[in-house]
mmCIF file of C-alpha atoms and ligand atoms in Angstrom:
data_model
loop_
_atom_site.group_PDB
_atom_site.id
_atom_site.type_symbol
_atom_site.label_atom_id
_atom_site.label_comp_id
_atom_site.label_asym_id
_atom_site.label_seq_id
_atom_site.Cartn_x
_atom_site.Cartn_y
_atom_site.Cartn_z
ATOM 1 C CA MET A 1 64.270 -74.232 64.622
ATOM 2 C CA LYS A 2 62.069 -74.051 67.677
ATOM 3 C CA VAL A 3 62.937 -76.113 70.772
ATOM 4 C CA LEU A 4 60.413 -76.384 73.567
ATOM 5 C CA THR A 5 62.230 -77.150 76.821
ATOM 6 C CA ILE A 6 60.387 -78.684 79.765
ATOM 7 C CA ILE A 7 61.890 -78.113 83.203
ATOM 8 C CA GLY A 8 60.445 -78.176 86.695
ATOM 9 C CA ALA A 9 62.960 -79.231 89.339
ATOM 10 C CA ARG A 10 66.167 -77.757 90.749
ATOM 11 C CA PRO A 11 68.708 -79.979 88.952
ATOM 12 C CA GLN A 12 66.946 -79.289 85.656
ATOM 13 C CA PHE A 13 67.364 -75.528 86.054
ATOM 14 C CA ILE A 14 71.121 -76.028 86.455
ATOM 15 C CA LYS A 15 71.351 -78.285 83.383
ATOM 16 C CA ALA A 16 69.172 -75.885 81.369
ATOM 17 C CA ALA A 17 71.418 -72.966 82.348
ATOM 18 C CA ALA A 18 74.253 -74.519 80.314
ATOM 19 C CA VAL A 19 72.144 -75.709 77.364
ATOM 20 C CA SER A 20 69.979 -72.553 77.027
ATOM 21 C CA ARG A 21 73.200 -70.536 76.909
ATOM 22 C CA ALA A 22 74.389 -72.676 73.965
ATOM 23 C CA PHE A 23 71.038 -72.202 72.159
ATOM 24 C CA ARG A 24 71.207 -68.429 72.654
ATOM 25 C CA ARG A 25 74.712 -68.379 71.178
ATOM 26 C CA SER A 26 73.528 -70.056 67.963
ATOM 27 C CA ALA A 27 71.476 -68.274 65.306
ATOM 28 C CA LEU A 28 69.760 -71.578 64.479
ATOM 29 C CA PHE A 29 67.636 -71.866 67.624
ATOM 30 C CA SER A 30 64.699 -70.242 69.303
ATOM 31 C CA GLU A 31 63.798 -71.740 72.678
ATOM 32 C CA VAL A 32 60.467 -71.738 74.484
ATOM 33 C CA ILE A 33 60.822 -72.623 78.177
ATOM 34 C CA VAL A 34 58.011 -74.352 80.045
ATOM 35 C CA HIS A 35 58.319 -74.537 83.853
ATOM 36 C CA THR A 36 55.946 -77.170 85.179
ATOM 37 C CA GLY A 37 56.005 -75.766 88.706
ATOM 38 C CA GLN A 38 57.229 -79.012 90.316
ATOM 39 C CA HIS A 39 59.644 -76.983 92.455
ATOM 40 C CA PHE A 40 58.109 -73.642 93.294
ATOM 41 C CA ASP A 41 59.748 -72.115 96.420
ATOM 42 C CA SER A 42 61.861 -69.117 95.467
ATOM 43 C CA ASN A 43 65.044 -70.762 96.821
ATOM 44 C CA MET A 44 64.265 -73.965 94.880
ATOM 45 C CA SER A 45 63.372 -72.182 91.627
ATOM 46 C CA ASP A 46 63.523 -68.377 91.029
ATOM 47 C CA ILE A 47 67.032 -67.951 92.426
ATOM 48 C CA PHE A 48 68.451 -70.241 89.718
ATOM 49 C CA PHE A 49 66.831 -68.293 86.883
ATOM 50 C CA ASP A 50 68.239 -65.062 88.303
ATOM 51 C CA GLU A 51 71.802 -66.036 89.149
ATOM 52 C CA LEU A 52 72.373 -68.473 86.271
ATOM 53 C CA GLU A 53 70.825 -66.109 83.711
ATOM 54 C CA ILE A 54 68.277 -68.599 82.436
ATOM 55 C CA PRO A 55 65.576 -66.813 80.415
ATOM 56 C CA HIS A 56 62.393 -66.541 82.478
ATOM 57 C CA PRO A 57 59.939 -69.291 81.504
ATOM 58 C CA ASP A 58 57.482 -68.513 78.723
ATOM 59 C CA TYR A 59 54.933 -70.712 80.498
ATOM 60 C CA ASN A 60 54.614 -71.536 84.168
ATOM 61 C CA LEU A 61 52.127 -74.357 84.667
ATOM 62 C CA GLY A 62 52.025 -74.122 88.463
ATOM 63 C CA ILE A 63 51.694 -77.888 88.947
ATOM 64 C CA GLY A 64 53.353 -79.119 92.120
ATOM 65 C CA GLY A 65 52.623 -80.381 95.586
ATOM 66 C CA GLY A 66 50.521 -83.407 94.549
ATOM 67 C CA SER A 67 51.311 -87.123 94.377
ATOM 68 C CA HIS A 68 53.448 -88.498 91.535
ATOM 69 C CA GLY A 69 50.447 -89.698 89.528
ATOM 70 C CA GLN A 70 48.454 -86.544 90.122
ATOM 71 C CA ASN A 71 51.316 -84.256 89.104
ATOM 72 C CA THR A 72 52.305 -86.298 86.059
ATOM 73 C CA GLY A 73 48.726 -86.491 84.765
ATOM 74 C CA ARG A 74 48.066 -82.783 85.197
ATOM 75 C CA MET A 75 51.391 -81.947 83.578
ATOM 76 C CA ILE A 76 50.711 -84.096 80.495
ATOM 77 C CA GLU A 77 47.417 -82.292 79.917
ATOM 78 C CA ALA A 78 48.865 -78.806 80.372
ATOM 79 C CA ILE A 79 52.069 -79.482 78.393
ATOM 80 C CA GLU A 80 50.068 -80.905 75.477
ATOM 81 C CA LYS A 81 48.122 -77.643 75.226
ATOM 82 C CA VAL A 82 51.343 -75.626 75.070
ATOM 83 C CA MET A 83 52.770 -77.960 72.411
ATOM 84 C CA VAL A 84 49.673 -77.633 70.243
ATOM 85 C CA GLU A 85 49.879 -73.849 70.521
ATOM 86 C CA GLU A 86 53.648 -73.524 69.980
ATOM 87 C CA ARG A 87 54.171 -76.247 67.329
ATOM 88 C CA PRO A 88 57.865 -76.763 68.164
ATOM 89 C CA ASP A 89 60.330 -78.744 66.027
ATOM 90 C CA TRP A 90 61.754 -80.464 69.121
ATOM 91 C CA ILE A 91 60.810 -81.147 72.718
ATOM 92 C CA LEU A 92 63.755 -81.255 75.128
ATOM 93 C CA VAL A 93 63.570 -82.954 78.525
ATOM 94 C CA TYR A 94 66.244 -83.465 81.189
ATOM 95 C CA GLY A 95 66.963 -86.272 83.623
ATOM 96 C CA ASP A 96 64.355 -88.226 85.514
ATOM 97 C CA THR A 97 61.634 -86.217 87.221
ATOM 98 C CA ASP A 98 57.849 -86.325 86.801
ATOM 99 C CA SER A 99 58.234 -83.267 84.519
ATOM 100 C CA THR A 100 60.583 -85.315 82.280
ATOM 101 C CA LEU A 101 58.099 -88.176 81.892
ATOM 102 C CA ALA A 102 55.114 -85.857 81.378
ATOM 103 C CA GLY A 103 56.968 -83.941 78.635
ATOM 104 C CA ALA A 104 57.994 -87.204 76.971
ATOM 105 C CA ILE A 105 54.476 -88.669 76.907
ATOM 106 C CA ALA A 106 52.928 -85.464 75.586
ATOM 107 C CA ALA A 107 55.602 -85.204 72.856
ATOM 108 C CA VAL A 108 55.280 -88.749 71.486
ATOM 109 C CA LYS A 109 51.491 -88.597 71.351
ATOM 110 C CA LEU A 110 51.761 -85.493 69.174
ATOM 111 C CA HIS A 111 54.590 -87.035 67.081
ATOM 112 C CA ILE A 112 57.014 -84.261 67.968
ATOM 113 C CA PRO A 113 60.699 -85.363 68.014
ATOM 114 C CA LEU A 114 61.917 -85.741 71.588
ATOM 115 C CA VAL A 115 65.458 -85.233 72.868
ATOM 116 C CA HIS A 116 66.384 -86.663 76.270
ATOM 117 C CA VAL A 117 69.426 -85.071 77.878
ATOM 118 C CA GLU A 118 71.064 -87.237 80.572
ATOM 119 C CA ALA A 119 69.617 -90.387 79.008
ATOM 120 C CA GLY A 120 70.709 -93.902 79.921
ATOM 121 C CA LEU A 121 71.201 -93.631 83.673
ATOM 122 C CA ARG A 122 70.089 -96.597 85.740
ATOM 123 C CA SER A 123 70.092 -97.394 89.439
ATOM 124 C CA PHE A 124 68.445 -100.800 88.823
ATOM 125 C CA ASN A 125 66.167 -99.994 91.753
ATOM 126 C CA ASN A 126 62.607 -99.953 90.437
ATOM 127 C CA ARG A 127 61.227 -98.578 93.689
ATOM 128 C CA MET A 128 62.764 -95.209 92.852
ATOM 129 C CA PRO A 129 60.242 -93.000 91.039
ATOM 130 C CA GLU A 130 63.164 -91.552 89.042
ATOM 131 C CA GLU A 131 64.075 -94.997 87.632
ATOM 132 C CA THR A 132 60.630 -95.394 86.044
ATOM 133 C CA ASN A 133 60.701 -91.844 84.694
ATOM 134 C CA ARG A 134 64.082 -92.269 83.028
ATOM 135 C CA LYS A 135 63.408 -95.728 81.584
ATOM 136 C CA LEU A 136 60.075 -94.795 80.037
ATOM 137 C CA THR A 137 61.477 -91.557 78.643
ATOM 138 C CA ASP A 138 64.478 -93.338 77.089
ATOM 139 C CA HIS A 139 62.217 -95.839 75.364
ATOM 140 C CA VAL A 140 60.223 -93.145 73.511
ATOM 141 C CA SER A 141 62.979 -90.620 72.758
ATOM 142 C CA THR A 142 64.037 -89.657 69.232
ATOM 143 C CA LEU A 143 67.525 -88.560 70.313
ATOM 144 C CA LEU A 144 69.184 -89.954 73.450
ATOM 145 C CA LEU A 145 72.107 -87.849 74.651
ATOM 146 C CA VAL A 146 74.019 -89.633 77.394
ATOM 147 C CA PRO A 147 76.592 -88.167 79.803
ATOM 148 C CA ASN A 148 79.103 -91.047 79.888
ATOM 149 C CA VAL A 149 79.999 -94.508 78.579
ATOM 150 C CA VAL A 150 78.234 -96.319 81.427
ATOM 151 C CA ALA A 151 74.921 -94.844 80.247
ATOM 152 C CA LEU A 152 75.654 -95.966 76.671
ATOM 153 C CA GLY A 153 76.115 -99.517 77.987
ATOM 154 C CA ASN A 154 72.873 -99.365 79.983
ATOM 155 C CA LEU A 155 70.919 -98.400 76.856
ATOM 156 C CA ASP A 156 72.661 -101.026 74.746
ATOM 157 C CA ALA A 157 71.605 -103.671 77.305
ATOM 158 C CA GLU A 158 67.980 -102.594 76.733
ATOM 159 C CA GLY A 159 68.368 -102.808 72.952
ATOM 160 C CA ILE A 160 68.608 -99.034 72.462
ATOM 161 C CA ARG A 161 71.530 -98.312 70.155
ATOM 162 C CA GLY A 162 72.306 -96.592 66.865
ATOM 163 C CA ALA A 163 73.033 -93.136 65.476
ATOM 164 C CA HIS A 164 70.302 -91.569 67.618
ATOM 165 C CA VAL A 165 72.209 -92.473 70.831
ATOM 166 C CA MET A 166 75.249 -90.321 71.571
ATOM 167 C CA ASN A 167 77.685 -89.666 74.388
ATOM 168 C CA VAL A 168 77.898 -85.858 74.536
ATOM 169 C CA GLY A 169 79.346 -85.515 78.066
ATOM 170 C CA ASP A 170 77.656 -84.164 81.160
ATOM 171 C CA VAL A 171 76.055 -80.710 81.111
ATOM 172 C CA MET A 172 76.501 -80.475 84.888
ATOM 173 C CA TYR A 173 80.256 -80.455 84.285
ATOM 174 C CA ASP A 174 79.732 -77.560 81.844
ATOM 175 C CA ALA A 175 77.711 -75.703 84.518
ATOM 176 C CA ALA A 176 80.409 -76.304 87.159
ATOM 177 C CA LEU A 177 83.046 -74.826 84.827
ATOM 178 C CA ILE A 178 80.895 -71.935 83.576
ATOM 179 C CA PHE A 179 79.792 -70.708 87.015
ATOM 180 C CA SER A 180 82.787 -71.503 89.221
ATOM 181 C CA ALA A 181 84.543 -68.137 88.798
ATOM 182 C CA LYS A 182 81.247 -66.249 89.325
ATOM 183 C CA ALA A 183 80.704 -68.239 92.534
ATOM 184 C CA GLU A 184 84.204 -67.327 93.767
ATOM 185 C CA ARG A 185 83.522 -63.647 93.024
ATOM 186 C CA GLU A 186 79.984 -63.302 94.291
ATOM 187 C CA SER A 187 79.265 -65.841 97.024
ATOM 188 C CA ARG A 188 79.669 -64.758 100.656
ATOM 189 C CA VAL A 189 78.303 -67.992 102.067
ATOM 190 C CA LEU A 190 81.409 -69.140 103.978
ATOM 191 C CA ASP A 191 81.634 -65.832 105.869
ATOM 192 C CA ASP A 192 77.875 -65.665 106.388
ATOM 193 C CA LEU A 193 77.838 -69.141 107.956
ATOM 194 C CA GLY A 194 81.163 -68.671 109.794
ATOM 195 C CA LEU A 195 82.795 -71.629 108.018
ATOM 196 C CA ALA A 196 86.508 -72.237 107.528
ATOM 197 C CA PRO A 197 87.683 -74.168 104.438
ATOM 198 C CA LYS A 198 88.020 -77.942 104.967
ATOM 199 C CA GLN A 199 86.663 -77.716 108.520
ATOM 200 C CA TYR A 200 83.123 -78.938 107.821
ATOM 201 C CA ILE A 201 81.134 -81.706 106.156
ATOM 202 C CA LEU A 202 78.494 -80.620 103.626
ATOM 203 C CA ALA A 203 75.357 -82.769 103.536
ATOM 204 C CA THR A 204 72.177 -82.930 101.447
ATOM 205 C CA VAL A 205 69.289 -85.371 101.961
ATOM 206 C CA HIS A 206 66.152 -85.387 99.833
ATOM 207 C CA ARG A 207 65.619 -88.763 98.194
ATOM 208 C CA GLN A 208 62.260 -90.342 98.962
ATOM 209 C CA GLU A 209 63.817 -93.638 100.142
ATOM 210 C CA ASN A 210 65.615 -91.679 102.914
ATOM 211 C CA THR A 211 63.068 -88.985 103.769
ATOM 212 C CA ASP A 212 59.983 -91.194 103.883
ATOM 213 C CA VAL A 213 61.408 -94.077 105.937
ATOM 214 C CA ARG A 214 61.725 -93.134 109.585
ATOM 215 C CA GLU A 215 64.519 -95.647 110.377
ATOM 216 C CA ARG A 216 66.683 -94.363 107.541
ATOM 217 C CA LEU A 217 66.195 -90.699 108.347
ATOM 218 C CA GLU A 218 66.911 -91.361 112.036
ATOM 219 C CA SER A 219 69.997 -93.366 111.125
ATOM 220 C CA ILE A 220 71.322 -90.481 108.985
ATOM 221 C CA LEU A 221 70.783 -87.966 111.804
ATOM 222 C CA ARG A 222 72.512 -90.315 114.298
ATOM 223 C CA ALA A 223 75.533 -90.617 111.997
ATOM 224 C CA PHE A 224 75.686 -86.808 111.632
ATOM 225 C CA ALA A 225 75.703 -86.539 115.442
ATOM 226 C CA ALA A 226 78.819 -88.761 115.534
ATOM 227 C CA ALA A 227 80.657 -86.905 112.717
ATOM 228 C CA CYS A 228 84.289 -85.814 113.160
ATOM 229 C CA GLN A 229 83.499 -82.251 111.944
ATOM 230 C CA PRO A 230 80.445 -79.990 112.083
ATOM 231 C CA VAL A 231 77.844 -80.773 109.412
ATOM 232 C CA VAL A 232 76.277 -78.078 107.206
ATOM 233 C CA LEU A 233 72.866 -79.177 105.924
ATOM 234 C CA PRO A 234 70.982 -77.050 103.355
ATOM 235 C CA LEU A 235 67.634 -78.649 104.061
ATOM 236 C CA HIS A 236 65.349 -79.623 101.185
ATOM 237 C CA PRO A 237 61.690 -78.682 101.843
ATOM 238 C CA ARG A 238 60.552 -82.330 101.690
ATOM 239 C CA THR A 239 63.108 -83.379 104.303
ATOM 240 C CA ARG A 240 62.228 -80.438 106.557
ATOM 241 C CA GLN A 241 58.588 -81.469 106.392
ATOM 242 C CA ARG A 242 59.327 -85.136 107.182
ATOM 243 C CA VAL A 243 61.641 -84.295 110.114
ATOM 244 C CA ALA A 244 58.837 -82.191 111.597
ATOM 245 C CA GLN A 245 56.101 -84.767 110.889
ATOM 246 C CA MET A 246 58.148 -87.574 112.461
ATOM 247 C CA GLY A 247 59.084 -85.395 115.441
ATOM 248 C CA LEU A 248 62.817 -86.024 114.908
ATOM 249 C CA SER A 249 65.394 -83.670 116.343
ATOM 250 C CA ILE A 250 68.437 -82.373 114.509
ATOM 251 C CA PRO A 251 71.728 -82.971 116.395
ATOM 252 C CA GLY A 252 73.485 -79.900 117.839
ATOM 253 C CA ASN A 253 76.564 -80.216 115.592
ATOM 254 C CA VAL A 254 74.406 -79.889 112.458
ATOM 255 C CA LYS A 255 73.963 -76.390 111.077
ATOM 256 C CA VAL A 256 70.662 -76.397 109.217
ATOM 257 C CA VAL A 257 70.194 -73.742 106.546
ATOM 258 C CA ASP A 258 67.524 -73.174 103.907
ATOM 259 C CA PRO A 259 68.339 -74.515 100.428
ATOM 260 C CA VAL A 260 70.989 -72.256 98.900
ATOM 261 C CA GLY A 261 71.434 -70.928 95.360
ATOM 262 C CA TYR A 262 73.826 -72.655 92.977
ATOM 263 C CA LEU A 263 76.687 -70.169 93.457
ATOM 264 C CA ASP A 264 76.619 -70.604 97.242
ATOM 265 C CA MET A 265 76.324 -74.369 96.778
ATOM 266 C CA VAL A 266 79.438 -74.429 94.577
ATOM 267 C CA MET A 267 81.390 -72.575 97.289
ATOM 268 C CA LEU A 268 80.071 -74.871 100.030
ATOM 269 C CA GLU A 269 81.045 -77.910 97.939
ATOM 270 C CA LYS A 270 84.528 -76.675 96.980
ATOM 271 C CA ASN A 271 85.463 -75.877 100.568
ATOM 272 C CA ALA A 272 83.984 -78.929 102.296
ATOM 273 C CA SER A 273 86.325 -81.629 103.622
ATOM 274 C CA LEU A 274 83.719 -84.253 102.750
ATOM 275 C CA ILE A 275 80.321 -84.282 101.033
ATOM 276 C CA ALA A 276 77.566 -86.597 102.293
ATOM 277 C CA THR A 277 74.598 -86.777 99.954
ATOM 278 C CA ASP A 278 71.818 -88.778 98.358
ATOM 279 C CA SER A 279 71.667 -86.345 95.418
ATOM 280 C CA GLY A 280 72.738 -87.451 91.954
ATOM 281 C CA GLY A 281 74.052 -84.054 90.941
ATOM 282 C CA VAL A 282 75.920 -83.376 94.172
ATOM 283 C CA GLN A 283 77.837 -86.698 93.886
ATOM 284 C CA LYS A 284 79.259 -85.516 90.579
ATOM 285 C CA GLU A 285 79.934 -81.985 91.768
ATOM 286 C CA ALA A 286 81.987 -83.428 94.657
ATOM 287 C CA TYR A 287 84.192 -85.046 92.017
ATOM 288 C CA PHE A 288 84.314 -81.907 89.820
ATOM 289 C CA HIS A 289 85.617 -79.964 92.840
ATOM 290 C CA GLN A 290 87.809 -82.876 94.010
ATOM 291 C CA VAL A 291 86.118 -83.427 97.352
ATOM 292 C CA PRO A 292 85.581 -86.991 98.678
ATOM 293 C CA CYS A 293 81.936 -88.055 98.772
ATOM 294 C CA ILE A 294 79.890 -90.548 100.756
ATOM 295 C CA THR A 295 76.574 -91.415 99.113
ATOM 296 C CA LEU A 296 73.743 -92.162 101.531
ATOM 297 C CA ARG A 297 72.141 -94.818 99.379
ATOM 298 C CA ASP A 298 72.214 -98.548 98.603
ATOM 299 C CA GLU A 299 73.215 -97.956 94.980
ATOM 300 C CA THR A 300 74.252 -95.164 92.631
ATOM 301 C CA GLU A 301 73.802 -94.353 88.954
ATOM 302 C CA TRP A 302 77.287 -92.786 88.899
ATOM 303 C CA VAL A 303 79.262 -96.006 89.410
ATOM 304 C CA GLU A 304 82.413 -94.627 87.750
ATOM 305 C CA LEU A 305 82.946 -92.320 90.733
ATOM 306 C CA VAL A 306 83.000 -95.311 93.075
ATOM 307 C CA GLU A 307 85.511 -97.015 90.759
ATOM 308 C CA LEU A 308 87.731 -93.892 90.734
ATOM 309 C CA GLY A 309 87.710 -93.811 94.546
ATOM 310 C CA TRP A 310 85.934 -90.428 94.887
ATOM 311 C CA ASN A 311 82.653 -91.848 96.088
ATOM 312 C CA ARG A 312 81.732 -94.504 98.662
ATOM 313 C CA LEU A 313 78.278 -95.992 99.051
ATOM 314 C CA ALA A 314 76.948 -96.170 102.605
ATOM 315 C CA SER A 315 73.454 -97.503 103.155
ATOM 316 C CA PRO A 316 71.683 -95.815 106.089
ATOM 317 C CA ALA A 317 70.178 -99.258 106.762
ATOM 318 C CA SER A 318 73.582 -100.934 107.144
ATOM 319 C CA GLU A 319 75.441 -102.080 110.266
ATOM 320 C CA GLY A 320 78.144 -99.606 111.170
ATOM 321 C CA PHE A 321 76.540 -96.663 109.336
ATOM 322 C CA LYS A 322 76.613 -94.628 112.544
ATOM 323 C CA ALA A 323 80.426 -94.296 112.335
ATOM 324 C CA VAL A 324 80.530 -93.480 108.626
ATOM 325 C CA PHE A 325 81.543 -89.840 109.198
ATOM 326 C CA SER A 326 84.092 -90.558 111.927
ATOM 327 C CA SER A 327 86.991 -89.769 109.576
ATOM 328 C CA ILE A 328 87.524 -87.998 106.241
ATOM 329 C CA PRO A 329 88.154 -90.466 103.377
ATOM 330 C CA ALA A 330 91.190 -90.075 101.106
ATOM 331 C CA ALA A 331 90.889 -88.431 97.679
ATOM 332 C CA GLY A 332 90.337 -90.602 94.608
ATOM 333 C CA ARG A 333 92.088 -90.881 91.237
ATOM 334 C CA LEU A 334 92.190 -88.109 88.628
ATOM 335 C CA ASP A 335 93.420 -90.098 85.643
ATOM 336 C CA ALA A 336 90.058 -90.381 83.854
ATOM 337 C CA MET A 337 87.612 -87.860 82.380
ATOM 338 C CA PRO A 338 84.281 -89.686 82.576
ATOM 339 C CA TYR A 339 82.032 -86.678 81.848
ATOM 340 C CA GLY A 340 83.446 -85.142 78.663
ATOM 341 C CA ASP A 341 85.394 -81.928 78.175
ATOM 342 C CA GLY A 342 82.979 -79.327 79.585
ATOM 343 C CA HIS A 343 81.408 -78.557 76.188
ATOM 344 C CA ALA A 344 78.435 -80.907 76.324
ATOM 345 C CA ALA A 345 75.923 -78.077 75.883
ATOM 346 C CA GLU A 346 77.409 -76.892 72.562
ATOM 347 C CA LEU A 347 77.526 -80.484 71.369
ATOM 348 C CA ILE A 348 73.854 -80.965 72.289
ATOM 349 C CA ALA A 349 72.900 -77.919 70.186
ATOM 350 C CA LYS A 350 75.027 -79.200 67.286
ATOM 351 C CA VAL A 351 73.548 -82.714 67.400
ATOM 352 C CA ILE A 352 69.967 -81.418 67.506
ATOM 353 C CA ALA A 353 70.675 -79.137 64.516
ATOM 354 C CA GLU A 354 72.171 -82.063 62.560
ATOM 355 C CA HIS A 355 69.131 -84.255 63.211
ATOM 356 C CA ASN A 356 66.599 -81.546 62.330
ATOM 357 C CA ARG A 357 64.592 -82.210 59.221
HETATM 358 N N1 LIG B 401 71.831 -77.523 94.909
HETATM 359 C C1 LIG B 401 71.729 -76.167 95.170
HETATM 360 N N2 LIG B 401 71.367 -75.781 96.431
HETATM 361 C C2 LIG B 401 71.130 -76.654 97.437
HETATM 362 C C3 LIG B 401 71.261 -78.043 97.176
HETATM 363 C C4 LIG B 401 71.598 -78.448 95.879
HETATM 364 O O1 LIG B 401 71.948 -75.336 94.277
HETATM 365 O O2 LIG B 401 70.793 -76.216 98.556
HETATM 366 C C5 LIG B 401 72.193 -77.953 93.542
HETATM 367 C C6 LIG B 401 73.416 -78.826 93.450
HETATM 368 O O3 LIG B 401 74.581 -78.052 93.407
HETATM 369 C C7 LIG B 401 73.165 -79.602 92.183
HETATM 370 C C8 LIG B 401 71.661 -79.729 92.142
HETATM 371 O O4 LIG B 401 71.149 -78.744 93.029
HETATM 372 O O5 LIG B 401 73.587 -78.873 91.043
HETATM 373 C C9 LIG B 401 71.244 -81.097 92.581
HETATM 374 O O6 LIG B 401 69.871 -81.132 92.707
HETATM 375 P P1 LIG B 401 69.107 -82.171 93.641
HETATM 376 O O7 LIG B 401 70.046 -82.687 94.660
HETATM 377 O O8 LIG B 401 67.867 -81.500 94.078
HETATM 378 O O9 LIG B 401 68.651 -83.301 92.615
HETATM 379 P P2 LIG B 401 69.353 -84.592 91.993
HETATM 380 O O10 LIG B 401 70.679 -84.188 91.429
HETATM 381 O O11 LIG B 401 69.444 -85.624 93.052
HETATM 382 O O12 LIG B 401 68.416 -85.022 90.902
#
């Protein structure tokens, strides 16, 4: 059976690393990988294919750098051509990016069964481009594979339920388990950056609501300046661009580095005393590596981590945000397993095979 996988952005490469590995281990599958080009810098794209042993894409569409509408439209057109040529049995999309939505629209128009991995997440904030992408994709998917019970409930509330909706666990948990030992063996990032375990705060900032609103970005930088430990900030290209455009300056206690590969990121996460992020994936990885997390947003899709005490929401627009990093929060509870058993990728392959006709 032929699966055509559409990926384009950093978190999708990490998810695909786990799932492509499961496809390669089964005689039932052949996979064609389409990279839309949404993320194109070598440290936002190529490095993941190399170190996570993802097969190099069969197609690279080179579509990135435009507005949401521009990118999505161009992707639909180009992806449709590939689908017509390849005639796959399934289209597989991940998460909530413009590449996800473009793949979904192209698939349904050609009546090709569509599987959405990481279905059912909701922030209930319609101003987020990701929220629109994930909702529309969920409503046209043939198979909806969700990472946890909260996502099942979200879909149920929208009338999406039945045998085509399944909780398979979170493939990012699989990736964390698969690549952790390799990261320990191969990454030199702590030495290279002169960092001692538990003596720094790791931060990532890339969400549009923070990067494109001057007051929020300034507020985040001010809070970093008041942090109780040095801050390490692998800087996303969009954020770097906005900081420069707005003429903001980075506080002296913040060590800015280029985006790092996944293995270095795992080591930075594991050894941080605290993670401060607006990333979806990084919030979960903080929990996988048992590091407290503060999420720089007004809401989160991963509400179970707040309930378990591993994650705290802190809006950069709120009173008192400046002091949010003045101490390291306590660890949360470990008595629940909200993201499955680390074998989501195998289960995804099994479920697709069972639904193939
Ligand atoms: N990540 C990485 N290098 C970095 C920053 C993040 O490898 O410099 C990884 C991180 O470990 C996680 C994923 O990228 O697996 C998260 O992607 P991102 O924050 O871009 O997107 P989101 O999860 O918010 O959709």
